[in-house]
mmCIF file with all atom_site columns, C-alpha atoms and ligand atoms in Angstrom:
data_model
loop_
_atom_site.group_PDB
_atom_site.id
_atom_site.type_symbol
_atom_site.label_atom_id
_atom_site.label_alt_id
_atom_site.label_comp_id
_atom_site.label_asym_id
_atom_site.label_entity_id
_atom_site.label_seq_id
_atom_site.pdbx_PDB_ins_code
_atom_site.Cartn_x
_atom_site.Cartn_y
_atom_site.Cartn_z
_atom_site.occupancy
_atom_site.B_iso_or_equiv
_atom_site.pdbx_formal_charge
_atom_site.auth_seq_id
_atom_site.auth_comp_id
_atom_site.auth_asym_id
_atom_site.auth_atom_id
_atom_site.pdbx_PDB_model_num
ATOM   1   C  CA  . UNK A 1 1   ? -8.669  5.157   41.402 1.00 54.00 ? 21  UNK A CA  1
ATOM   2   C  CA  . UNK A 1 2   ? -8.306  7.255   38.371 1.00 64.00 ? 22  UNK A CA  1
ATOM   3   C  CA  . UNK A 1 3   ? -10.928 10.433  38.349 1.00 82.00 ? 23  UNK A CA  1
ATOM   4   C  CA  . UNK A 1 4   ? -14.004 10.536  35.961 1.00 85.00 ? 24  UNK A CA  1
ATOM   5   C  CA  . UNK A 1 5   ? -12.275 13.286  33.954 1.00 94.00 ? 25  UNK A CA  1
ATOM   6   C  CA  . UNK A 1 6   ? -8.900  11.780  33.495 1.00 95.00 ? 26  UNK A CA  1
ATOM   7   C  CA  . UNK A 1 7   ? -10.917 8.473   32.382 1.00 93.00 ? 27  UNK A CA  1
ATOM   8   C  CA  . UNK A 1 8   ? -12.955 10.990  29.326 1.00 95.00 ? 28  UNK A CA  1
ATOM   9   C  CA  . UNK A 1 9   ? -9.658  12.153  28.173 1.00 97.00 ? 29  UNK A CA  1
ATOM   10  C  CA  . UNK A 1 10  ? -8.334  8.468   28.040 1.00 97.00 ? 30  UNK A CA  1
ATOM   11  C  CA  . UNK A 1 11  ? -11.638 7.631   26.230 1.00 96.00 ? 31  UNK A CA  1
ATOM   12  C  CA  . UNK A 1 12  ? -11.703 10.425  23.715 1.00 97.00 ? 32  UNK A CA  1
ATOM   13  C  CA  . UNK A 1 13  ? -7.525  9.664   23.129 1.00 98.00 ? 33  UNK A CA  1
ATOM   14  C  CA  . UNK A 1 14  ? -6.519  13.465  24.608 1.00 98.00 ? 34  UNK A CA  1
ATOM   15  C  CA  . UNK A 1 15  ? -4.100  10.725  27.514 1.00 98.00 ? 35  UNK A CA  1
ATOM   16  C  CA  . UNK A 1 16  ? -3.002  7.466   26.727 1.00 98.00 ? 36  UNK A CA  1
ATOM   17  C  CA  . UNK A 1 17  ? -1.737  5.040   29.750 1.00 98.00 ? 37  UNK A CA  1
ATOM   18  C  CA  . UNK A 1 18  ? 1.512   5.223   28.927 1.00 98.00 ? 38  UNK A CA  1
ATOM   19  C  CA  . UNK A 1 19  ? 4.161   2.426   29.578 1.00 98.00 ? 39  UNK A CA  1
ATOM   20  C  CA  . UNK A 1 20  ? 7.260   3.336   28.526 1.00 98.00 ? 40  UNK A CA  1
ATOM   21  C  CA  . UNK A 1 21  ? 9.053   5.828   25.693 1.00 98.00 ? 41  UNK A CA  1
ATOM   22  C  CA  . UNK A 1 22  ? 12.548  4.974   24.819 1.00 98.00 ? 42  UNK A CA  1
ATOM   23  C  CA  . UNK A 1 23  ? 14.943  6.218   21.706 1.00 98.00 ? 43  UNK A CA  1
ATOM   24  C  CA  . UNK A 1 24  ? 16.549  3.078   20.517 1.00 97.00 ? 44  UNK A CA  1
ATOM   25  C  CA  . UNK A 1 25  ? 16.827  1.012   16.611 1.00 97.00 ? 45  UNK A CA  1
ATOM   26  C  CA  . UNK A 1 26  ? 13.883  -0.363  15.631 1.00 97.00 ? 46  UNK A CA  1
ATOM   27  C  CA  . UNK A 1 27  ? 15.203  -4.412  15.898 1.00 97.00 ? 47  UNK A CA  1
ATOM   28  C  CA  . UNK A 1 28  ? 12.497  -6.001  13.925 1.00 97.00 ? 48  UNK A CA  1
ATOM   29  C  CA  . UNK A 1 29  ? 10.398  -6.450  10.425 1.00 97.00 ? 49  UNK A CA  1
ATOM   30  C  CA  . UNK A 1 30  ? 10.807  -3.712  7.167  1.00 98.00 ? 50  UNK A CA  1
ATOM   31  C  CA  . UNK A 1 31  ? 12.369  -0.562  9.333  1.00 98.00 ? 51  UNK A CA  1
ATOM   32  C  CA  . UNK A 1 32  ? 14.782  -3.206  11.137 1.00 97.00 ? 52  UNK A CA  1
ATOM   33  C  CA  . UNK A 1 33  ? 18.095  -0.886  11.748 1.00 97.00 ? 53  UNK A CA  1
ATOM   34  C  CA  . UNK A 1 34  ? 16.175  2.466   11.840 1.00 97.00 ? 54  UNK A CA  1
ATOM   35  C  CA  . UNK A 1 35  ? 16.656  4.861   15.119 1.00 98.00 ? 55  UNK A CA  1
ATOM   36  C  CA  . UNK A 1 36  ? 12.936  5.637   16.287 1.00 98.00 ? 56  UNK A CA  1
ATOM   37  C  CA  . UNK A 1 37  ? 11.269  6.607   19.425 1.00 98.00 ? 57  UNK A CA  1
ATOM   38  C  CA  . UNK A 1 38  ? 8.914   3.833   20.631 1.00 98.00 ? 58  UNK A CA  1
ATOM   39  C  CA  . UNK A 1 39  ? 5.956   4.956   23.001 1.00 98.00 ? 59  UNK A CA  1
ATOM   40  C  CA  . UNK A 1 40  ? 4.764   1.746   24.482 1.00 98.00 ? 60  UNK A CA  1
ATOM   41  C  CA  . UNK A 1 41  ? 0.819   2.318   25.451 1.00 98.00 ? 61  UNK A CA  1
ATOM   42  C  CA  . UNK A 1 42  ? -0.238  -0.107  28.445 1.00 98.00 ? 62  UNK A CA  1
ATOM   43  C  CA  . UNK A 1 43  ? -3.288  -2.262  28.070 1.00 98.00 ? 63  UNK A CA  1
ATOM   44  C  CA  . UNK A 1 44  ? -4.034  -5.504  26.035 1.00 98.00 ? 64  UNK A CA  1
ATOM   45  C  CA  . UNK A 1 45  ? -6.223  -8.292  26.735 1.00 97.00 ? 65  UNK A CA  1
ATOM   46  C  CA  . UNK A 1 46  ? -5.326  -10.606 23.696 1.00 97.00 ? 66  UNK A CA  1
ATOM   47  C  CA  . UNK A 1 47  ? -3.543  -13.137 25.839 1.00 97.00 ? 67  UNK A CA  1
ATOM   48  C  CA  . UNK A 1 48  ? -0.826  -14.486 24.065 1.00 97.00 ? 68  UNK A CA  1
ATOM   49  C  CA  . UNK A 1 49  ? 1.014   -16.682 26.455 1.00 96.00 ? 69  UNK A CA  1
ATOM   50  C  CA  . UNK A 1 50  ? 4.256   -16.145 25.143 1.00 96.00 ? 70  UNK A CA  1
ATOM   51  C  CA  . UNK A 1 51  ? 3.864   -12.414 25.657 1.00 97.00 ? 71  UNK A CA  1
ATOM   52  C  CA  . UNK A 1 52  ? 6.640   -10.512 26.261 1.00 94.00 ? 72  UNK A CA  1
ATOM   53  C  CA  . UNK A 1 53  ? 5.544   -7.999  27.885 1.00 97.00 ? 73  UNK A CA  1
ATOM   54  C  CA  . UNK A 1 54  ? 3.078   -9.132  30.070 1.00 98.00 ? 74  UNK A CA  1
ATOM   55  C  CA  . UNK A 1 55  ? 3.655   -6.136  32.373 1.00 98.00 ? 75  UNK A CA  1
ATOM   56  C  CA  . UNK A 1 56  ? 1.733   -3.915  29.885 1.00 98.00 ? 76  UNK A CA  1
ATOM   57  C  CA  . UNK A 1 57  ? -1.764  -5.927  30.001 1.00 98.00 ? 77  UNK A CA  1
ATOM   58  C  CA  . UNK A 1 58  ? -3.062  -3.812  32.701 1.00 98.00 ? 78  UNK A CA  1
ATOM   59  C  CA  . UNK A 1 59  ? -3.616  -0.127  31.817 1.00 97.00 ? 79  UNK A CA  1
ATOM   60  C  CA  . UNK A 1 60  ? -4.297  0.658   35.336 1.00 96.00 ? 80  UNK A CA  1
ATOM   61  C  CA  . UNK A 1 61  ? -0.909  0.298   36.398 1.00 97.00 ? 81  UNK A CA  1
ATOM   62  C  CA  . UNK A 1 62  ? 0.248   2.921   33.713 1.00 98.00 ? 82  UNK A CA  1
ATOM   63  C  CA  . UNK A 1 63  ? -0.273  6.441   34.471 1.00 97.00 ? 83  UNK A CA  1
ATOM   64  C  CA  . UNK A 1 64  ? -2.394  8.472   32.096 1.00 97.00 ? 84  UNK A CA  1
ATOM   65  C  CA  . UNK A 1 65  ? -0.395  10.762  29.729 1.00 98.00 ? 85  UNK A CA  1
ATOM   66  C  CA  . UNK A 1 66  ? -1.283  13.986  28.192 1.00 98.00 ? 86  UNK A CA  1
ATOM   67  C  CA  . UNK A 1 67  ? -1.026  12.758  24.613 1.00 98.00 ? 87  UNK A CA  1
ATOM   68  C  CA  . UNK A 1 68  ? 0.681   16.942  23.776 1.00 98.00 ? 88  UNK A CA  1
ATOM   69  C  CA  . UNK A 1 69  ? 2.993   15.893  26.375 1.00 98.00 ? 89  UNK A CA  1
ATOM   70  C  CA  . UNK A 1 70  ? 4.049   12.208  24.800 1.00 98.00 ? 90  UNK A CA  1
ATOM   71  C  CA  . UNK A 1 71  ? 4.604   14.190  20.921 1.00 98.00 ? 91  UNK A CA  1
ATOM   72  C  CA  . UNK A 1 72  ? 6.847   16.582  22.905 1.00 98.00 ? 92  UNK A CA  1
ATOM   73  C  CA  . UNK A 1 73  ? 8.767   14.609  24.195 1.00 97.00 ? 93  UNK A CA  1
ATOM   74  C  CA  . UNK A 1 74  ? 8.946   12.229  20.808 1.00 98.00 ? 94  UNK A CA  1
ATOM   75  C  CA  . UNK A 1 75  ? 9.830   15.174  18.463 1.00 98.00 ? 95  UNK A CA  1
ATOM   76  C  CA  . UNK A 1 76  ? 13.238  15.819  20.374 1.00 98.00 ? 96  UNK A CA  1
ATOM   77  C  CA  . UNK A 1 77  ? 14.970  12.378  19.497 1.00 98.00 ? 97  UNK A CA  1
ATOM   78  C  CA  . UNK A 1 78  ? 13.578  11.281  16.053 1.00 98.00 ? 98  UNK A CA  1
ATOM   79  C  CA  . UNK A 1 79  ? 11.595  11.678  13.175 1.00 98.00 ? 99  UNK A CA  1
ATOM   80  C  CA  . UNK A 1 80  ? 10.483  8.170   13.369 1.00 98.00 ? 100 UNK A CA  1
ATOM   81  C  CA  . UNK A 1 81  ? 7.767   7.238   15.861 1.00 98.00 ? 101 UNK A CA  1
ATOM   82  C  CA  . UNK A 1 82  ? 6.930   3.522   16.535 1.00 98.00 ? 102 UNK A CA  1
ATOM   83  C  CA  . UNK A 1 83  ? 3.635   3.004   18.888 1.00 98.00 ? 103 UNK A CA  1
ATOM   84  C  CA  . UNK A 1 84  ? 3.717   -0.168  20.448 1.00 98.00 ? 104 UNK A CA  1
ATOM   85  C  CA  . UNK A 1 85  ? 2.062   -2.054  23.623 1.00 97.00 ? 105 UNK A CA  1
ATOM   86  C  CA  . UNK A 1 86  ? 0.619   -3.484  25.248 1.00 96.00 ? 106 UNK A CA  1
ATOM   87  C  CA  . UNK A 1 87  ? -2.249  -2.987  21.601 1.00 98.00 ? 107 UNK A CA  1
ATOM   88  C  CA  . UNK A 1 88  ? -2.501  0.526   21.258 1.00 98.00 ? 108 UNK A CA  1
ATOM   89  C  CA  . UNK A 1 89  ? -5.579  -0.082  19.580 1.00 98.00 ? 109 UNK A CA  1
ATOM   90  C  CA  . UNK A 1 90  ? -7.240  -0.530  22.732 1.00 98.00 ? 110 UNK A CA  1
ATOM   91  C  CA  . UNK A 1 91  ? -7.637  3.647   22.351 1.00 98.00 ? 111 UNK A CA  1
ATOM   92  C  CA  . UNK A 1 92  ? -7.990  6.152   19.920 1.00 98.00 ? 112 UNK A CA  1
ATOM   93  C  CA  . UNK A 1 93  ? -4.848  6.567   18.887 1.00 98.00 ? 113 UNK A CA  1
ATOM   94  C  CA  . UNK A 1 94  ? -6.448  9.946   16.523 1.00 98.00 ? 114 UNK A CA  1
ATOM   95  C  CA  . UNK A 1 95  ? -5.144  12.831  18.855 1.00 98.00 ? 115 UNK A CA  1
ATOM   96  C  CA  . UNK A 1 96  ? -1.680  10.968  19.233 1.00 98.00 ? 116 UNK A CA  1
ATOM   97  C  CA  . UNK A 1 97  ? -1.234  10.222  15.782 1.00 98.00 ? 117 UNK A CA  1
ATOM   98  C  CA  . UNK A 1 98  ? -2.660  14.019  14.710 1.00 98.00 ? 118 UNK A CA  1
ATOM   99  C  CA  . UNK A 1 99  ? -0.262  15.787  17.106 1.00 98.00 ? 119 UNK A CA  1
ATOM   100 C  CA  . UNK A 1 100 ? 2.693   13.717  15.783 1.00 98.00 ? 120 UNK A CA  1
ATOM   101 C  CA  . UNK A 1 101 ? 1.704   14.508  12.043 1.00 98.00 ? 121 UNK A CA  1
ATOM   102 C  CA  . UNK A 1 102 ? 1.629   18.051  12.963 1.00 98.00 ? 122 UNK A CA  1
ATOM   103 C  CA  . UNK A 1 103 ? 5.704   17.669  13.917 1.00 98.00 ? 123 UNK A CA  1
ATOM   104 C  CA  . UNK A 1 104 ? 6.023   15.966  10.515 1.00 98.00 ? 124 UNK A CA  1
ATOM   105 C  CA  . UNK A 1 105 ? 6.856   12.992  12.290 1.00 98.00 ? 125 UNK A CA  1
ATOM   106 C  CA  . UNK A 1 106 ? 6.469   9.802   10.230 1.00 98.00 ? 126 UNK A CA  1
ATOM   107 C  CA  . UNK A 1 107 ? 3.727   7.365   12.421 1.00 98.00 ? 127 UNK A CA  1
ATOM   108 C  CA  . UNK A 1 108 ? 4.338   3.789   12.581 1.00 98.00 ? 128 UNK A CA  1
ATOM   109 C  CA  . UNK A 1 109 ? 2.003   0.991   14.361 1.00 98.00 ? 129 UNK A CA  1
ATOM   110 C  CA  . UNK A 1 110 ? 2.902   -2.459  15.829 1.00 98.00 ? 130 UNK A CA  1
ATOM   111 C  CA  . UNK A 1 111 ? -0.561  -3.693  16.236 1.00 98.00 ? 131 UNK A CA  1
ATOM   112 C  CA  . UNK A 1 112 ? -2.509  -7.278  16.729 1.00 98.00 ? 132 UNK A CA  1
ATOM   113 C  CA  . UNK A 1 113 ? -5.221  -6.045  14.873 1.00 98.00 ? 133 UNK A CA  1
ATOM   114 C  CA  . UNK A 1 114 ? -7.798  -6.635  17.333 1.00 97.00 ? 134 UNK A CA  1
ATOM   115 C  CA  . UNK A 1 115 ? -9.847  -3.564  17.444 1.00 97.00 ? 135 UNK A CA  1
ATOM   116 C  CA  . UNK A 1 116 ? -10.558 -0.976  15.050 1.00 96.00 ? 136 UNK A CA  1
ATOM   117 C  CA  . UNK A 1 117 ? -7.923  1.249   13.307 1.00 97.00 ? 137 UNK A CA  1
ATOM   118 C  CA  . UNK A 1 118 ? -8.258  4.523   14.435 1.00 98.00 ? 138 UNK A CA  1
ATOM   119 C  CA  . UNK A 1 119 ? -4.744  6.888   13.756 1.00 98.00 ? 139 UNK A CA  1
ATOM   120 C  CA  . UNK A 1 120 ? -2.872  8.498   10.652 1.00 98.00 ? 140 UNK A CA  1
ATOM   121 C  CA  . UNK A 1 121 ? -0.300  5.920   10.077 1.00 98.00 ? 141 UNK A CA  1
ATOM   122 C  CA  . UNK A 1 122 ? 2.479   5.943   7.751  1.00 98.00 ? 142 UNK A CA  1
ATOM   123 C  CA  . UNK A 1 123 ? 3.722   2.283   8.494  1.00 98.00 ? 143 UNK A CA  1
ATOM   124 C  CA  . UNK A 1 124 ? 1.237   -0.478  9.610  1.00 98.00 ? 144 UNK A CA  1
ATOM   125 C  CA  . UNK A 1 125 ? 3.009   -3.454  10.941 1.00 98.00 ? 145 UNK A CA  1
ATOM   126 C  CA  . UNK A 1 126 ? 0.270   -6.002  11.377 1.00 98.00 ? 146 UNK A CA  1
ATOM   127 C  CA  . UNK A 1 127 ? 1.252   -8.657  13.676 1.00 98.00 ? 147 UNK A CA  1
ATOM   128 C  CA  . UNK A 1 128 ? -2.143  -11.307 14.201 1.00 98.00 ? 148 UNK A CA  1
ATOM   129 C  CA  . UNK A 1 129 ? -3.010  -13.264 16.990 1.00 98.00 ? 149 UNK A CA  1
ATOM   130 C  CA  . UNK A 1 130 ? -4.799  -16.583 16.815 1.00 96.00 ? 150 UNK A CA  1
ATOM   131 C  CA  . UNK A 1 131 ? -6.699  -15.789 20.450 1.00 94.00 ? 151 UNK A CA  1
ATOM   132 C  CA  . UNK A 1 132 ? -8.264  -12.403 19.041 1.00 97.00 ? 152 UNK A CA  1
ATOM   133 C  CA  . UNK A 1 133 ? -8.486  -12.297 15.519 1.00 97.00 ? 153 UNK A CA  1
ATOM   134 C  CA  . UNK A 1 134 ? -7.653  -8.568  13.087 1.00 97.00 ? 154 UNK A CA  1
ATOM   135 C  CA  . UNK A 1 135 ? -10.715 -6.262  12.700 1.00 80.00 ? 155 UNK A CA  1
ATOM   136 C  CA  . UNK A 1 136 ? -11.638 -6.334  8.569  1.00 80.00 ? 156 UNK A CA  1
ATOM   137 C  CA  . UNK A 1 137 ? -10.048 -2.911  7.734  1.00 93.00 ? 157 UNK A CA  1
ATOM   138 C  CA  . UNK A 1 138 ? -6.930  -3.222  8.681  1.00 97.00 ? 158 UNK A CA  1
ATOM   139 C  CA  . UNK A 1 139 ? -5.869  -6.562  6.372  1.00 98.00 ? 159 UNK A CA  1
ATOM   140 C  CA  . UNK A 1 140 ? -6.382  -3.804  3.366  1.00 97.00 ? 160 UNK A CA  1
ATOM   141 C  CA  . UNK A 1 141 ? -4.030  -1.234  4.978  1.00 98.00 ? 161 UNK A CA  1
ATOM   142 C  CA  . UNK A 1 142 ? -0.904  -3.128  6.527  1.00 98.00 ? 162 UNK A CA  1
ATOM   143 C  CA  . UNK A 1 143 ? 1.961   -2.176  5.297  1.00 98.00 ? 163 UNK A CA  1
ATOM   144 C  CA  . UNK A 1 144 ? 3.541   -5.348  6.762  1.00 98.00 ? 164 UNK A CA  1
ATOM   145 C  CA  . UNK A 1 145 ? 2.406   -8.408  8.151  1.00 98.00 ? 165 UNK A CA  1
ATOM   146 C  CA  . UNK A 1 146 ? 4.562   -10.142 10.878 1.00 98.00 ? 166 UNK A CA  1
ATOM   147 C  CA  . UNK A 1 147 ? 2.984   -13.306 12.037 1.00 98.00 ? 167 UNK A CA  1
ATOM   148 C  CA  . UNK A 1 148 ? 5.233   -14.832 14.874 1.00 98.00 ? 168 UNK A CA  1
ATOM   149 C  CA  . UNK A 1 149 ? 6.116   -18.623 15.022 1.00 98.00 ? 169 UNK A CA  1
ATOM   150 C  CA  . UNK A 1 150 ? 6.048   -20.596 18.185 1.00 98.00 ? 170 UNK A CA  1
ATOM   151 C  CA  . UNK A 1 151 ? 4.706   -24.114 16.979 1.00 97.00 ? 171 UNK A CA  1
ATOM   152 C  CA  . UNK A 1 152 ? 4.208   -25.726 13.340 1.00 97.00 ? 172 UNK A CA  1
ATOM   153 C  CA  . UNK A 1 153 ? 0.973   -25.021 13.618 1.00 97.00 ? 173 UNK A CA  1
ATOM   154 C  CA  . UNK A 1 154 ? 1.836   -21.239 13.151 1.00 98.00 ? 174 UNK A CA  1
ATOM   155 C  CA  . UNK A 1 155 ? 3.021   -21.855 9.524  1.00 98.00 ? 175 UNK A CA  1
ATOM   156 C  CA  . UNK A 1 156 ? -0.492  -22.772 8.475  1.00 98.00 ? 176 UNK A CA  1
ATOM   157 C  CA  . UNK A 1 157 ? -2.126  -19.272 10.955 1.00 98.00 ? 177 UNK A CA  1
ATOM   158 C  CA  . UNK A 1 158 ? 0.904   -17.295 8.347  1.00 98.00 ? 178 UNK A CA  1
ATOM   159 C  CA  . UNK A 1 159 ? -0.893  -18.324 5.516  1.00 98.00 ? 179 UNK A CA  1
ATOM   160 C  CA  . UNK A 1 160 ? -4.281  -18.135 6.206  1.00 98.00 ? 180 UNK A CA  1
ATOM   161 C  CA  . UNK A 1 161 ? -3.608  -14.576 7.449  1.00 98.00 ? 181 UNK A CA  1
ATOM   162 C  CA  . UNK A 1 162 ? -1.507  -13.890 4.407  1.00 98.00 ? 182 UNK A CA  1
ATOM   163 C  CA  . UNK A 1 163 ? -4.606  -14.648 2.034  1.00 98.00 ? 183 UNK A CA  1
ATOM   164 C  CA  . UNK A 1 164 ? -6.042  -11.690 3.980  1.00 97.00 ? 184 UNK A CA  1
ATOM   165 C  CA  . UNK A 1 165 ? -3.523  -8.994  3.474  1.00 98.00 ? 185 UNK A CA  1
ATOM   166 C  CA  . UNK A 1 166 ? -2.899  -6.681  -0.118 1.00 97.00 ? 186 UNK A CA  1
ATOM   167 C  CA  . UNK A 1 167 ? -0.774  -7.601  -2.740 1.00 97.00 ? 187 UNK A CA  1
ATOM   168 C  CA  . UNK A 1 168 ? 2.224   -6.022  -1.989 1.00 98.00 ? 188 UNK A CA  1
ATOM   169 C  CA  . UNK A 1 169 ? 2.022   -6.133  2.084  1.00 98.00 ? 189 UNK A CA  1
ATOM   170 C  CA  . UNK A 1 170 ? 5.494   -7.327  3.101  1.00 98.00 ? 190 UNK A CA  1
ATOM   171 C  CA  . UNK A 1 171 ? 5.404   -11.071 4.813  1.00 98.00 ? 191 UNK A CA  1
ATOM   172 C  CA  . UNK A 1 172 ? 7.379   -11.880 7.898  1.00 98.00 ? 192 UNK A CA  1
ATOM   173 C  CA  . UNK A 1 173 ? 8.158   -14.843 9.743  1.00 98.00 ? 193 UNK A CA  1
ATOM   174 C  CA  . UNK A 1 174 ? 9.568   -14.104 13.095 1.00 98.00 ? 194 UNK A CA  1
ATOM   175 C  CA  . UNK A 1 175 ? 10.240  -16.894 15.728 1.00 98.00 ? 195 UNK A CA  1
ATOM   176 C  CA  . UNK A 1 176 ? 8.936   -16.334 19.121 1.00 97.00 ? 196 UNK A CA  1
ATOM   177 C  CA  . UNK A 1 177 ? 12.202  -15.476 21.182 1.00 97.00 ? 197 UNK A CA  1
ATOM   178 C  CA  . UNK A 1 178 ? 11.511  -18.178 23.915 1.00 96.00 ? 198 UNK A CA  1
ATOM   179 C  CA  . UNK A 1 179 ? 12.133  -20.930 21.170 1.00 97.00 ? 199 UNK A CA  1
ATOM   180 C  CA  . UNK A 1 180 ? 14.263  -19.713 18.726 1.00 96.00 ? 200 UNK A CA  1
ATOM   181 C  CA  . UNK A 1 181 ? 16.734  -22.345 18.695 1.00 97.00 ? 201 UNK A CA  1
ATOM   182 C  CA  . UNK A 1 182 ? 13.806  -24.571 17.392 1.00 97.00 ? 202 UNK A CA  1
ATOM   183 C  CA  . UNK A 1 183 ? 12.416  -22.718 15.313 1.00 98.00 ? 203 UNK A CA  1
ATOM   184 C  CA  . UNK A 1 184 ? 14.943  -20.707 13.482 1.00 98.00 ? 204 UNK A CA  1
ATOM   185 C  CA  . UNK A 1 185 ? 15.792  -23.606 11.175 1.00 98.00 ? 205 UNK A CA  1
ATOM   186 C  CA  . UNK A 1 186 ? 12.291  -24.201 10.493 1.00 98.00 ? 206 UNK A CA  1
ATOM   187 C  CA  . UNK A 1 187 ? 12.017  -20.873 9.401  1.00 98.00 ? 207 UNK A CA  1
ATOM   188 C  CA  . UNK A 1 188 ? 14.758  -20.575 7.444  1.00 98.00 ? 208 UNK A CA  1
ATOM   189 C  CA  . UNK A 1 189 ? 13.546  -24.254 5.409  1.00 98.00 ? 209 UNK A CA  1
ATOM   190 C  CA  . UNK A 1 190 ? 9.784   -22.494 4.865  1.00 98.00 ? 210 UNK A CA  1
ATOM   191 C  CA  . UNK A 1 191 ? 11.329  -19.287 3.451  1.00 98.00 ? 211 UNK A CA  1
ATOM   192 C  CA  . UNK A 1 192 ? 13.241  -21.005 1.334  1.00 98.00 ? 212 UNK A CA  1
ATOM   193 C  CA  . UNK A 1 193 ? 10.289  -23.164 -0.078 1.00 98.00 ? 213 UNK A CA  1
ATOM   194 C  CA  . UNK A 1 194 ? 7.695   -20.707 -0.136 1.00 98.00 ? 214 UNK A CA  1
ATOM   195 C  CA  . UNK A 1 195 ? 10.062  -17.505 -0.924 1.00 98.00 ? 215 UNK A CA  1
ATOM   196 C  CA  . UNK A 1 196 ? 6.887   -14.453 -0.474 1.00 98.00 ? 216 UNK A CA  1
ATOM   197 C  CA  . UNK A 1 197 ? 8.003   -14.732 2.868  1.00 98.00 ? 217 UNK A CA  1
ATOM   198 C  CA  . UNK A 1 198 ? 11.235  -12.791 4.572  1.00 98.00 ? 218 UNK A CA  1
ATOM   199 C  CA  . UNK A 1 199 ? 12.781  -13.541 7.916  1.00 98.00 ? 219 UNK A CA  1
ATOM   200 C  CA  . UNK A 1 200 ? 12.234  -11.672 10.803 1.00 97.00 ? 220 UNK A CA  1
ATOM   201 C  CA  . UNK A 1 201 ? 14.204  -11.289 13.409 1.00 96.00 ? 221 UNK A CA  1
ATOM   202 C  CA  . UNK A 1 202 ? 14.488  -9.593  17.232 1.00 96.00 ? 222 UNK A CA  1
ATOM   203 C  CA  . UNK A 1 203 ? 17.470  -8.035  16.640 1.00 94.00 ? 223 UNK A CA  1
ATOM   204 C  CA  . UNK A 1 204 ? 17.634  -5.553  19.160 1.00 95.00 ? 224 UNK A CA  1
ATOM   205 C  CA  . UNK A 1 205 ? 17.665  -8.555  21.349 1.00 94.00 ? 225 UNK A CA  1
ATOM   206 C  CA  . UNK A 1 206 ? 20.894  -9.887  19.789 1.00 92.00 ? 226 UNK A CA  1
ATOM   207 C  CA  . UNK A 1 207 ? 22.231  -6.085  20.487 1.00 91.00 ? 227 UNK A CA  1
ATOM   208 C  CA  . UNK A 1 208 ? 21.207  -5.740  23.922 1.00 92.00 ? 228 UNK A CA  1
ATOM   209 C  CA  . UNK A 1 209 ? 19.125  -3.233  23.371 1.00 93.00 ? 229 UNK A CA  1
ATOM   210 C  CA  . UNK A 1 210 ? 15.404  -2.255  24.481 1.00 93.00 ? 230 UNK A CA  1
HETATM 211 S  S1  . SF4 B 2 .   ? -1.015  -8.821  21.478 1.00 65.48 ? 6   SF4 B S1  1
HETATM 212 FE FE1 . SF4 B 2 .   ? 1.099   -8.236  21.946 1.00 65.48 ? 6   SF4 B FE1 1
HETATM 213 S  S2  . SF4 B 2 .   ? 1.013   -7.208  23.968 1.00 65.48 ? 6   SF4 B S2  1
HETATM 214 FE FE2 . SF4 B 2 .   ? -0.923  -8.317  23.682 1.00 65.48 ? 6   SF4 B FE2 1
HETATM 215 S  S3  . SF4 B 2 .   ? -0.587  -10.299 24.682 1.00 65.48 ? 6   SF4 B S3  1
HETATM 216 FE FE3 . SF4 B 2 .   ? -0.090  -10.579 22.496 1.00 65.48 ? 6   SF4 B FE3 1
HETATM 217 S  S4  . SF4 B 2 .   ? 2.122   -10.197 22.341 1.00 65.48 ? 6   SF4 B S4  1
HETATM 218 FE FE4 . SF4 B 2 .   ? 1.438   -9.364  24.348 1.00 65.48 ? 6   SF4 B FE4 1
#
């Protein structure tokens, strides 16, 4: 049972239930290649089925983390910060993102969109889901939109969620890992045809790395 106290702190964003925090490349979308420190926040109730980490859903089972003590330990491997879930936007991600600023870190989001933006972000990568739809503000600030294929049906989702985002936000395809071998080529045939979009890929997956 987590105290009352430690549950105001989560609440006002001073902890964050955190997951996991691992130096490694960023494998996917625009920064694809980069070394960054990823701080994986626990809790999500969007539901994708295909979820990959389904282990992060519940933010019970992830202990809450002084958010001073998360920028810390972030500042000692890299400049670049990726936040990732679980949907961090399940908090206020304003102390995290303030503390990290501070270090003159550069902020970057992997996000479904689902509830409000809250954070100073240099890099949004918005990444929709069909079961909980993006929150209004965010379609105007993504930096990148990443819309991941599973079925054919997800080519039509892209667009619609494409007609949503700025001009010059970045378009992704990226196939859902499970079924890649199907969907690669289908990919590859709709970027080709409709060329605003770019292929993404898990490549730290091919590498074997986290
Ligand atoms: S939004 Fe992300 S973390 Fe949440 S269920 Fe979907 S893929 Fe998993």
């Amino acid at each position: 049972m987590v105290e009352d106290n430690v549950m105001d702190l989560v609440d006002k964003g001073l902890m964050l239930p955190l997951m996991e925090e691992f130096y490694t490349i960023q494998g996917e979308g625009y920064h694809k290649g980069t070394a960054a420190y990823f701080i994986r926040v626990g809790g999500c109730d969007v539901g994708c089925h295909w979820c990959d980490v389904k282990e992060s859903w519940n933010a019970e089972t992830h202990p809450p983390t002084a958010v001073d003590q998360i920028v810390d330990h972030a500042a000692k491997y890299s400049n670049t910060i990726v936040v990732t879930g679980g949907e961090p936007l399940t908090w206020d991600m304003g102390p995290l993102t303030e503390g990290l600023k501070a270090r003159n870190l550069q902020t970057h989001i992997e996000t479904s969109g689902a509830y409000p933006l809250t954070g100073i972000w240099d890099w949004i990568c918005l990444s929709p889901k069909k079961n909980k739809l993006p929150e209004g503000e965010i379609y105007e600030k993504a930096d990148e939109l990443k819309v991941i294929v599973y079925n054919k049906h997800d080519f039509i989702f892209a667009e619609e969620q494409a007609a949503k985002v700025k001009e010059d936000c970045i378009l992704y395809l990226q196939p859902e890992w499970s079924v890649r071998e199907k969907i690669v080529p289908m990919i590859v045939d709709y970027v080709m045809q409709h060329p605003k979009w770019k292929v993404s890929l898990q490549t730290h997956k091919y590498l074997n790395i986290p």
